[in-house]
Amino acid sequence: MAKYILKRILYLFLTLFIIATITFFMMKMLPGTPFSNENRMSAEQLKIVKAQYGLDQSVFVQYVRYIGGLLQGNLGTSFQFNNEPVTALIGQRIVPSMQIGAQAMVVGTIGGILLGAIAAIRKNTWVDTLATFISILGLSIPSFVLAVLLQFYLAYKWKIYPVALWDNFQSSVLPTLALSALPLGTVARFMRTEMVDVLSSDYIELAKSKGNSNWKVVTKHALRNSLIPVVTIIGPMAVSVMTGSMVVENIFSIPGIGEQFVKSITTNDYPTIMGLTIFYSFLLIIVYLIVDILYGLIDPRIRLGNGGKE
Amino acid sequence: MDKILEVKNLHVDFDTYNGVVHAIRGVDFHLNAGETLAIVGESGSGKSITVRSILQLLAKNGTISQGEVLYHGDDLLQRSDKEMDKLRGNKISMIFQDPMTSLDPTMTIGKQVAEPLLIHNNVSKKDALKRAEEVLRLVGIPNPKARMNDYPHQFSGGQRQRIVIAIAIVNYPEILIADEPTTALDVTVQAQIIDLLKELQQKIGTSIIFITHDLGVVAGIADRVAVMYAGRLVEYGSVNDVFYNPQHPYTWGLLDSMPTLDTSESDRLNSIPGTPPNLLNPPKGDAFAPRNAYAMAIDEEEQPPFFKVSKHHYAATWLLHPDAPKVTPPASILKRYEKFKTLGGNVENV
Amino acid sequence: MEQIPQIPKDKFKLIHDENNADQEKIGTPSLTYMQDVRRRLFNNKVAVVCLSLLSIIVVVAVLAPVIAPHNPNAQQVTMSNLPPKLGNLNIPGMNGYQNMGGKMVDAYKQAGAPDGTFYILGTDYLGRDLLSRIIYGTRLSLVVAVLATLVDLLIGVPYGIVSGWKGGKTDTFMQRIVEIVSSIPNLIVVILMMIVLKPGLTSIVIALAITGWVTMARLVRAQTFQLKEQEYILAARTLGEPSMKIATKHLIPNLSSTIIIQTMFTIPNAIFFEAFLSFIGIGIPAPNASLGTLLSDGQKAFRFLPYQMWAPAIILSIIMIATNLLGDGLRDAFDPQSSEN
Ligand SMILES: Nc1ncnc2c1ncn2[C@@H]1O[C@H](COP(=O)(O)OP(=O)(O)OP(=O)(O)O)[C@@H](O)[C@H]1O
Ligand SMILES: [Mg+2]
């Protein structure tokens, strides 16, 4: 296991390196610079500014510098926002993003597990149909559509929650709801499939033949066995929450990383885009790694070697 | 002898996409205290469904549409699921076919074996685990103390089936239902498991219903045999009756397709041609008729009743009707009749 | 003691000989697999409804130039932001009246629209007909979906087949590539591509192509691995049938369920990505309409003119829900075990 984790961490760095390289060269391929729009600058001024950002050097030198900076934890400096380092931007903005991201993951996962389990237990009844319908809705309605609707009705019209404001827990409710729909739907469907499978398995029949009540069969045997594979979709879910956060933060004017990312895209702030891209990739790869390790730990077939399916 | 279990006129239907499958169409049998009853028949003949009905462990789409399951004279079919839970794994327990998939992959085997004890008896966890360890030793798991905390995937197929057996006997059940407990195992392990079951039966005095489609296994373990075809019994009697004085052409076919010690190299093993009927629309007459080389017009029109062959031996074939023509069974069956005479029986009706 | 039933004697004739001829007729005729799949699919009400809805949407999108009542990009500033109106029918919400300062006023009269002018779904801030824009927008979104699916089929499927079929070193190498591509979050690749390339349909498709095929390739590879060991394929191989023929004759038909089901995930995913990119402003450029740009425009005015967002949101959701449910239906149809017991 330790060897495996080590190998995975090595891969992590390799992947990050590849991402950083690709990002860097793609950005260099871009035709314009963020300054090209600003007609006010004279050629002279432009030169000074370029030198200031190191843009007058050869691409290779810039690349080596960039990677060198990365290794020291330096994600570059924003062209806008008063030349702040990207790491500082992240530092200022990570809390709201993490809060709604984590809340959405928790709400989505727990809700999805419950919904999926209930659907599986009550398979082919109206309860199942309803639960399936809810999870399909969660899967199908894009978070930004949901966010706009929630904002309009719950905040603007009925004034239950603040429209767009970031100060207390209240203001995180709507963005959390908008973001949790997709994980909820995904987990619910996955959980239902797993649990239906588990419930029809031989060991569940054996558990029932031991004299376990239906409730005990579910809580002692079926749930644990269906939950283990659910861990594997936490990674993809983190991706979808991250995707959603970009627009949802925008809609609710939350000063988070997603909002910053979209702003950087629309203002051609390449260093920030690059820095945030690498930061996002890093986050996701870490999540994937943790999920993998977690999966290994909770499934005895993998933890104790041999007999593991993969 | 005491009948501890009696199944009467059992009918089981399954709701499926294509319609209602009449999987069991009137099965009667009983189990005497301390004996082993074998149920044999081709795959799909309804052996598993029959015994699952006893514990009401059918799939959701299955219903017992008719019949009685009398346990000490008390109809189990009238009991609720909750009341059945008190019986399952306690007085009546089951061993399933596939040891590779019968154990919960995420629970230690110690806990799995102790579970029925904790459900049905007022014992502490510690005591239950201690009992579990003893039972694991009893079924032949080497070094059980050390292996209590292992997970199923750390055991071999044979060992897993022993663990499944341990789970079934941990409460010393009155009735043990073994649904093809050896089918998934290789031959040497099969023999060991059968010996184990026999040994346990002597130690704890359980009655066993043993299901198999392998007649070879039956002779070694059973006292009586019931032969099943397309959701009905076609013949039942003592092992000697069914093996050496078979009356139903289906039993002939089964025996004909089974190698025995007496089969010489030159004897050809015949499998029964054709396939079992579709139980969506069960035939009106004898379900075996279309595959029966000895079929008569009446076979296609009316189901044969059970005809008495000897005291405990019955067969449901019109060939036993006094008006039926005398037919000559296949050669291998005639040989068996010879043997039956040496065993002291007399061959009637043929 | 049992009674022996009285039976007419002639019933006891052996019918042995006629019997063999009958034997072939036993049992219901078994349908071929594909017929079976189709029957199961068409017996599934939800799937049929979804299939019909999608068919209607596809037909409308294909026939957009014929069906759309107006040019989707024609601006008519005087007619901007008119509410929905359906002929002279006086249906609340569809009668051209609008709440202005607490009073319902006829927005069409106010805008000076000639008598008989109406826009079923209203107009946007540039006076463009929303219905026409939605029809054309749906068309564009479906084009993205179709192209993404083609990429899946043209890259993902052959990649998976080759990797699974060859096995060994080739497979290991090809899987390494898959691993690396899939470990890079695809959203990030897509966004980067969209920044580097000019926003537009081609860029969206290229961006989706780079990451999209991976899942399909994985599934197809796994399935190919299993199929490779099947007896009929082994037989074809030992008989020396050329690989190409085995692939088209034996593999593809058996992979079809996996491929079709996966496609049902590719389609909503592609549609979502287009909408997402357009929503954050790097997707389809103005003035072209796509569901994403319509949502983005609609969102800006949602507070005052909610109909401008509701309509594209509903169409988008219907497409997403219908493909997802149809995907479920197809999976159940291909693999009845997954739904029955
Ligand atoms: N859940 C179900 N739905 C529909 N039909 C079923 C179901 N379970 C069993 N059957 C049908 O009932 C019949 C009897 O099945 P059963 O499992 O009892 O056979 P078996 O004699 O135990 O065979 P095997 O030797 O293969 O275990 C079969 O024809 C089967 O198709
Ligand atoms: Mg069985």
Short mmCIF file of C-alpha atoms in Angstrom, two decimals, chain B:
data_model
loop_
_atom_site.label_atom_id
_atom_site.label_comp_id
_atom_site.label_asym_id
_atom_site.label_seq_id
_atom_site.Cartn_x
_atom_site.Cartn_y
_atom_site.Cartn_z
CA MET B 1 -41.11 -41.88 12.25
CA ASP B 2 -41.75 -38.22 12.95
CA LYS B 3 -42.59 -35.93 10.09
CA ILE B 4 -40.99 -32.67 11.12
CA LEU B 5 -41.72 -30.98 7.85
CA GLU B 6 -44.46 -31.54 5.35
CA VAL B 7 -44.97 -29.65 2.12
CA LYS B 8 -48.43 -29.99 0.62
CA ASN B 9 -49.61 -29.03 -2.83
CA LEU B 10 -47.08 -26.24 -3.20
CA HIS B 11 -47.58 -23.84 -6.11
CA VAL B 12 -45.19 -21.00 -6.83
CA ASP B 13 -45.63 -18.37 -9.54
CA PHE B 14 -43.22 -15.73 -10.79
CA ASP B 15 -44.32 -12.53 -12.36
CA THR B 16 -42.01 -11.85 -15.23
CA TYR B 17 -41.80 -9.57 -18.16
CA ASN B 18 -43.12 -12.28 -20.45
CA GLY B 19 -45.95 -13.35 -18.21
CA VAL B 20 -46.49 -15.56 -15.21
CA VAL B 21 -44.05 -18.44 -14.83
CA HIS B 22 -45.61 -21.38 -12.99
CA ALA B 23 -42.36 -22.59 -11.52
CA ILE B 24 -43.79 -25.02 -8.97
CA ARG B 25 -47.02 -26.78 -9.87
CA GLY B 26 -48.15 -28.85 -6.95
CA VAL B 27 -45.34 -30.42 -4.97
CA ASP B 28 -45.88 -32.69 -1.97
CA PHE B 29 -43.18 -34.21 0.19
CA HIS B 30 -42.22 -34.61 3.78
CA LEU B 31 -39.07 -34.80 5.84
CA ASN B 32 -38.66 -37.27 8.68
CA ALA B 33 -36.70 -36.42 11.78
CA GLY B 34 -33.03 -37.23 11.45
CA GLU B 35 -33.12 -38.31 7.84
CA THR B 36 -31.61 -36.89 4.70
CA LEU B 37 -33.92 -36.29 1.78
CA ALA B 38 -32.34 -35.62 -1.57
CA ILE B 39 -34.15 -33.66 -4.25
CA VAL B 40 -32.74 -34.23 -7.71
CA GLY B 41 -33.62 -32.94 -11.13
CA GLU B 42 -32.34 -31.01 -14.08
CA SER B 43 -31.38 -27.38 -13.84
CA GLY B 44 -34.50 -25.24 -13.75
CA SER B 45 -36.77 -28.02 -12.51
CA GLY B 46 -37.64 -25.98 -9.42
CA LYS B 47 -35.54 -27.54 -6.69
CA SER B 48 -34.27 -24.27 -5.29
CA ILE B 49 -37.64 -22.58 -5.46
CA THR B 50 -39.24 -25.49 -3.62
CA VAL B 51 -36.89 -25.30 -0.68
CA ARG B 52 -36.76 -21.53 -0.64
CA SER B 53 -40.51 -21.56 -0.28
CA ILE B 54 -40.09 -23.38 2.99
CA LEU B 55 -38.31 -20.36 4.45
CA GLN B 56 -40.20 -17.91 2.24
CA LEU B 57 -36.99 -16.65 0.72
CA LEU B 58 -38.31 -16.04 -2.76
CA ALA B 59 -37.39 -13.22 -5.09
CA LYS B 60 -39.72 -10.23 -4.92
CA ASN B 61 -41.59 -11.27 -8.06
CA GLY B 62 -42.37 -14.72 -6.66
CA THR B 63 -45.54 -15.72 -4.81
CA ILE B 64 -46.60 -18.94 -3.20
CA SER B 65 -50.03 -19.14 -4.72
CA GLN B 66 -51.21 -22.34 -3.04
CA GLY B 67 -50.16 -24.95 -0.58
CA GLU B 68 -49.01 -25.55 2.95
CA VAL B 69 -45.64 -25.89 4.58
CA LEU B 70 -46.23 -27.70 7.84
CA TYR B 71 -43.46 -27.46 10.38
CA HIS B 72 -44.39 -29.73 13.30
CA GLY B 73 -47.89 -29.51 11.90
CA ASP B 74 -47.92 -25.72 11.93
CA ASP B 75 -48.38 -23.94 8.59
CA LEU B 76 -45.40 -21.66 8.04
CA LEU B 77 -47.10 -19.94 5.13
CA GLN B 78 -49.48 -18.32 7.61
CA ARG B 79 -46.60 -16.67 9.42
CA SER B 80 -45.46 -13.11 8.89
CA ASP B 81 -41.98 -12.28 7.72
CA LYS B 82 -41.10 -11.22 11.28
CA GLU B 83 -42.22 -14.55 12.69
CA MET B 84 -40.29 -16.34 9.97
CA ASP B 85 -37.16 -14.41 10.94
CA LYS B 86 -37.27 -16.20 14.31
CA LEU B 87 -37.10 -19.53 12.52
CA ARG B 88 -34.57 -18.70 9.85
CA GLY B 89 -31.02 -19.47 10.80
CA ASN B 90 -32.30 -20.85 14.06
CA LYS B 91 -34.53 -23.91 13.66
CA ILE B 92 -34.24 -24.09 9.90
CA SER B 93 -31.16 -22.91 8.09
CA MET B 94 -29.86 -22.94 4.60
CA ILE B 95 -26.62 -23.54 2.76
CA PHE B 96 -26.37 -21.94 -0.64
CA GLN B 97 -24.90 -23.16 -3.85
CA ASP B 98 -22.04 -20.78 -4.50
CA PRO B 99 -19.55 -20.38 -1.66
CA MET B 100 -17.66 -17.73 -3.62
CA THR B 101 -20.56 -15.28 -3.44
CA SER B 102 -22.45 -16.37 -0.34
CA LEU B 103 -20.32 -14.56 2.20
CA ASP B 104 -20.41 -10.83 2.85
CA PRO B 105 -17.10 -9.65 1.38
CA THR B 106 -16.74 -6.78 3.83
CA MET B 107 -17.36 -8.56 7.13
CA THR B 108 -14.91 -10.75 8.99
CA ILE B 109 -15.89 -14.38 8.99
CA GLY B 110 -15.88 -14.49 12.78
CA LYS B 111 -18.64 -11.91 12.84
CA GLN B 112 -20.51 -13.65 10.05
CA VAL B 113 -20.53 -16.97 11.86
CA ALA B 114 -21.45 -15.34 15.17
CA GLU B 115 -24.32 -13.38 13.63
CA PRO B 116 -27.05 -16.06 13.86
CA LEU B 117 -26.12 -16.63 17.51
CA LEU B 118 -26.49 -12.96 18.30
CA ILE B 119 -29.78 -12.73 16.45
CA HIS B 120 -31.48 -15.70 18.06
CA ASN B 121 -29.91 -16.09 21.48
CA ASN B 122 -29.35 -13.75 24.31
CA VAL B 123 -25.57 -14.05 24.31
CA SER B 124 -22.79 -11.54 24.59
CA LYS B 125 -20.70 -10.71 21.58
CA LYS B 126 -17.71 -12.28 23.23
CA ASP B 127 -19.45 -15.58 23.88
CA ALA B 128 -20.89 -15.61 20.40
CA LEU B 129 -17.46 -15.15 18.87
CA LYS B 130 -16.14 -17.93 21.06
CA ARG B 131 -18.89 -20.25 19.86
CA ALA B 132 -18.21 -19.18 16.30
CA GLU B 133 -14.61 -20.19 16.74
CA GLU B 134 -15.61 -23.63 18.03
CA VAL B 135 -17.96 -24.16 15.14
CA LEU B 136 -15.32 -23.10 12.66
CA ARG B 137 -13.05 -25.72 14.17
CA LEU B 138 -15.87 -28.24 13.96
CA VAL B 139 -16.28 -27.67 10.23
CA GLY B 140 -12.58 -28.05 9.71
CA ILE B 141 -11.15 -24.57 9.35
CA PRO B 142 -7.55 -24.90 10.47
CA ASN B 143 -6.38 -22.51 13.15
CA PRO B 144 -9.80 -20.84 13.53
CA LYS B 145 -8.73 -18.51 16.32
CA ALA B 146 -6.25 -16.73 14.09
CA ARG B 147 -8.58 -16.67 11.11
CA MET B 148 -11.65 -15.21 12.78
CA ASN B 149 -10.66 -11.72 11.69
CA ASP B 150 -9.99 -12.65 8.08
CA TYR B 151 -12.28 -11.73 5.24
CA PRO B 152 -13.92 -14.20 2.83
CA HIS B 153 -11.53 -13.48 -0.02
CA GLN B 154 -8.71 -14.81 2.09
CA PHE B 155 -10.18 -18.32 2.02
CA SER B 156 -10.35 -21.00 -0.65
CA GLY B 157 -13.62 -22.13 -2.20
CA GLY B 158 -13.81 -25.27 -0.10
CA GLN B 159 -13.01 -23.34 3.05
CA ARG B 160 -15.65 -20.78 2.23
CA GLN B 161 -18.25 -23.50 1.85
CA ARG B 162 -17.20 -24.83 5.25
CA ILE B 163 -17.72 -21.35 6.65
CA VAL B 164 -21.15 -21.20 5.03
CA ILE B 165 -21.93 -24.53 6.67
CA ALA B 166 -20.65 -23.21 10.00
CA ILE B 167 -23.06 -20.30 9.70
CA ALA B 168 -25.91 -22.70 8.99
CA ILE B 169 -25.24 -25.03 11.90
CA VAL B 170 -24.11 -22.58 14.54
CA ASN B 171 -27.56 -22.68 16.15
CA TYR B 172 -27.87 -26.48 15.81
CA PRO B 173 -30.88 -26.27 13.51
CA GLU B 174 -33.52 -28.98 13.35
CA ILE B 175 -33.58 -28.76 9.59
CA LEU B 176 -30.68 -27.99 7.33
CA ILE B 177 -31.47 -27.18 3.73
CA ALA B 178 -28.44 -27.61 1.51
CA ASP B 179 -29.04 -26.24 -1.97
CA GLU B 180 -26.36 -27.80 -4.16
CA PRO B 181 -23.68 -27.18 -1.56
CA THR B 182 -21.03 -28.93 -3.61
CA THR B 183 -21.81 -28.03 -7.19
CA ALA B 184 -19.32 -25.19 -7.36
CA LEU B 185 -16.51 -27.23 -5.86
CA ASP B 186 -14.08 -29.70 -7.38
CA VAL B 187 -14.59 -33.39 -6.85
CA THR B 188 -12.27 -34.04 -3.93
CA VAL B 189 -13.58 -31.05 -2.04
CA GLN B 190 -17.12 -32.20 -2.87
CA ALA B 191 -16.48 -35.49 -1.13
CA GLN B 192 -15.01 -33.76 1.91
CA ILE B 193 -18.02 -31.45 2.23
CA ILE B 194 -20.42 -34.39 2.00
CA ASP B 195 -18.50 -36.27 4.65
CA LEU B 196 -18.61 -33.17 6.79
CA LEU B 197 -22.38 -32.87 6.42
CA LYS B 198 -22.84 -36.54 7.35
CA GLU B 199 -20.58 -36.15 10.35
CA LEU B 200 -22.40 -33.04 11.50
CA GLN B 201 -25.74 -34.74 11.07
CA GLN B 202 -24.62 -37.45 13.47
CA LYS B 203 -23.22 -34.94 15.95
CA ILE B 204 -26.14 -32.55 16.09
CA GLY B 205 -28.96 -34.73 14.82
CA THR B 206 -30.18 -32.45 12.08
CA SER B 207 -32.55 -33.48 9.32
CA ILE B 208 -31.23 -32.52 5.93
CA ILE B 209 -32.82 -31.64 2.63
CA PHE B 210 -30.08 -32.02 0.10
CA ILE B 211 -30.51 -30.64 -3.37
CA THR B 212 -28.39 -31.69 -6.28
CA HIS B 213 -28.61 -32.41 -9.93
CA ASP B 214 -25.80 -34.89 -9.56
CA LEU B 215 -27.24 -38.31 -8.80
CA GLY B 216 -23.78 -39.60 -7.98
CA VAL B 217 -23.73 -37.50 -4.84
CA VAL B 218 -27.12 -38.74 -3.68
CA ALA B 219 -26.19 -42.33 -3.02
CA GLY B 220 -23.52 -41.21 -0.57
CA ILE B 221 -25.67 -39.06 1.61
CA ALA B 222 -29.41 -39.57 1.25
CA ASP B 223 -31.93 -41.88 2.86
CA ARG B 224 -34.71 -40.97 0.48
CA VAL B 225 -34.80 -39.35 -2.94
CA ALA B 226 -37.39 -37.19 -4.67
CA VAL B 227 -37.05 -36.63 -8.41
CA MET B 228 -38.29 -33.35 -9.75
CA TYR B 229 -39.22 -32.32 -13.27
CA ALA B 230 -40.69 -29.06 -14.55
CA GLY B 231 -42.04 -27.92 -11.21
CA ARG B 232 -43.47 -31.26 -10.05
CA LEU B 233 -42.19 -34.38 -8.37
CA VAL B 234 -42.23 -37.38 -10.68
CA GLU B 235 -40.96 -40.10 -8.39
CA TYR B 236 -39.90 -40.54 -4.79
CA GLY B 237 -38.79 -43.36 -2.55
CA SER B 238 -35.80 -44.73 -0.71
CA VAL B 239 -32.41 -44.45 -2.36
CA ASN B 240 -32.59 -48.13 -3.30
CA ASP B 241 -36.10 -47.76 -4.71
CA VAL B 242 -35.25 -44.85 -6.92
CA PHE B 243 -31.81 -46.03 -7.95
CA TYR B 244 -32.53 -49.68 -8.54
CA ASN B 245 -36.25 -49.83 -9.16
CA PRO B 246 -37.01 -46.59 -10.99
CA GLN B 247 -40.43 -46.38 -12.62
CA HIS B 248 -40.70 -42.97 -14.24
CA PRO B 249 -39.13 -42.63 -17.70
CA TYR B 250 -37.59 -39.35 -16.57
CA THR B 251 -35.84 -41.11 -13.71
CA TRP B 252 -34.67 -43.69 -16.24
CA GLY B 253 -33.25 -40.92 -18.34
CA LEU B 254 -31.51 -39.33 -15.37
CA LEU B 255 -30.00 -42.62 -14.25
CA ASP B 256 -29.06 -43.45 -17.80
CA SER B 257 -27.05 -40.27 -18.01
CA MET B 258 -25.14 -40.99 -14.83
CA PRO B 259 -21.96 -43.01 -14.64
CA THR B 260 -21.89 -45.59 -11.84
CA LEU B 261 -19.37 -48.03 -10.54
CA ASP B 262 -21.26 -50.72 -12.46
CA THR B 263 -21.13 -48.87 -15.74
CA SER B 264 -18.62 -50.63 -17.91
CA GLU B 265 -16.55 -48.75 -20.43
CA SER B 266 -18.63 -50.00 -23.31
CA ASP B 267 -21.92 -48.67 -21.89
CA ARG B 268 -22.83 -45.44 -23.54
CA LEU B 269 -24.05 -42.62 -21.34
CA ASN B 270 -27.23 -41.19 -22.74
CA SER B 271 -28.40 -37.71 -22.05
CA ILE B 272 -32.11 -37.02 -22.31
CA PRO B 273 -32.90 -35.42 -25.66
CA GLY B 274 -34.94 -32.22 -25.85
CA THR B 275 -35.43 -29.43 -23.36
CA PRO B 276 -37.79 -28.93 -20.41
CA PRO B 277 -41.11 -27.24 -21.18
CA ASN B 278 -41.68 -23.55 -20.96
CA LEU B 279 -43.34 -22.95 -17.63
CA LEU B 280 -45.05 -19.82 -18.90
CA ASN B 281 -47.56 -22.20 -20.45
CA PRO B 282 -47.16 -25.50 -18.65
CA PRO B 283 -48.41 -28.50 -20.63
CA LYS B 284 -51.76 -29.94 -19.77
CA GLY B 285 -50.56 -33.49 -19.44
CA ASP B 286 -47.30 -35.01 -18.24
CA ALA B 287 -44.68 -32.30 -18.71
CA PHE B 288 -42.13 -34.92 -19.68
CA ALA B 289 -44.24 -36.37 -22.48
CA PRO B 290 -42.60 -34.48 -25.37
CA ARG B 291 -39.21 -35.89 -24.41
CA ASN B 292 -40.53 -39.27 -23.42
CA ALA B 293 -39.84 -42.14 -25.76
CA TYR B 294 -42.54 -44.11 -23.92
CA ALA B 295 -45.20 -41.39 -24.11
CA MET B 296 -48.83 -42.39 -24.60
CA ALA B 297 -51.80 -40.37 -25.81
CA ILE B 298 -52.98 -39.94 -22.24
CA ASP B 299 -49.67 -38.36 -21.28
CA GLU B 300 -50.46 -35.40 -23.43
CA GLU B 301 -53.92 -34.97 -22.03
CA GLU B 302 -53.84 -35.56 -18.36
CA GLN B 303 -51.32 -35.30 -15.62
CA PRO B 304 -50.57 -38.73 -14.18
CA PRO B 305 -51.37 -39.23 -10.49
CA PHE B 306 -48.86 -40.87 -8.16
CA PHE B 307 -49.04 -44.65 -8.40
CA LYS B 308 -47.83 -46.64 -5.49
CA VAL B 309 -44.89 -48.89 -6.29
CA SER B 310 -44.05 -50.13 -2.83
CA LYS B 311 -44.58 -48.96 0.71
CA HIS B 312 -42.65 -45.72 0.44
CA HIS B 313 -42.08 -45.62 -3.27
CA TYR B 314 -44.36 -43.65 -5.60
CA ALA B 315 -44.09 -42.59 -9.23
CA ALA B 316 -46.25 -40.31 -11.34
CA THR B 317 -46.39 -42.03 -14.71
CA TRP B 318 -49.28 -43.49 -16.65
CA LEU B 319 -47.11 -46.49 -17.38
CA LEU B 320 -48.04 -47.76 -13.95
CA HIS B 321 -51.74 -47.74 -14.81
CA PRO B 322 -53.03 -51.29 -15.06
CA ASP B 323 -54.23 -50.62 -18.61
CA ALA B 324 -50.89 -49.34 -19.83
CA PRO B 325 -48.83 -51.50 -22.15
CA LYS B 326 -45.79 -53.23 -20.70
CA VAL B 327 -42.71 -51.41 -21.93
CA THR B 328 -39.09 -52.41 -21.73
CA PRO B 329 -36.90 -49.81 -20.06
CA PRO B 330 -33.40 -49.08 -21.43
CA ALA B 331 -30.81 -51.78 -20.89
CA SER B 332 -28.99 -49.94 -18.13
CA ILE B 333 -32.25 -49.75 -16.17
CA LEU B 334 -32.84 -53.46 -16.61
CA LYS B 335 -29.42 -54.02 -15.11
CA ARG B 336 -30.46 -51.94 -12.15
CA TYR B 337 -33.58 -54.11 -11.74
CA GLU B 338 -31.28 -57.13 -11.58
CA LYS B 339 -29.32 -55.48 -8.83
CA PHE B 340 -32.55 -54.56 -7.03
CA LYS B 341 -33.44 -58.24 -6.81
CA THR B 342 -30.13 -59.01 -5.17
CA LEU B 343 -30.85 -56.21 -2.73
CA GLY B 344 -33.99 -58.09 -1.76
CA GLY B 345 -36.63 -56.06 -3.51
CA ASN B 346 -39.05 -57.47 -6.04
CA VAL B 347 -39.70 -55.74 -9.30
CA GLU B 348 -43.37 -55.22 -9.80
CA ASN B 349 -45.31 -53.75 -12.62
CA VAL B 350 -42.75 -54.29 -15.27
#
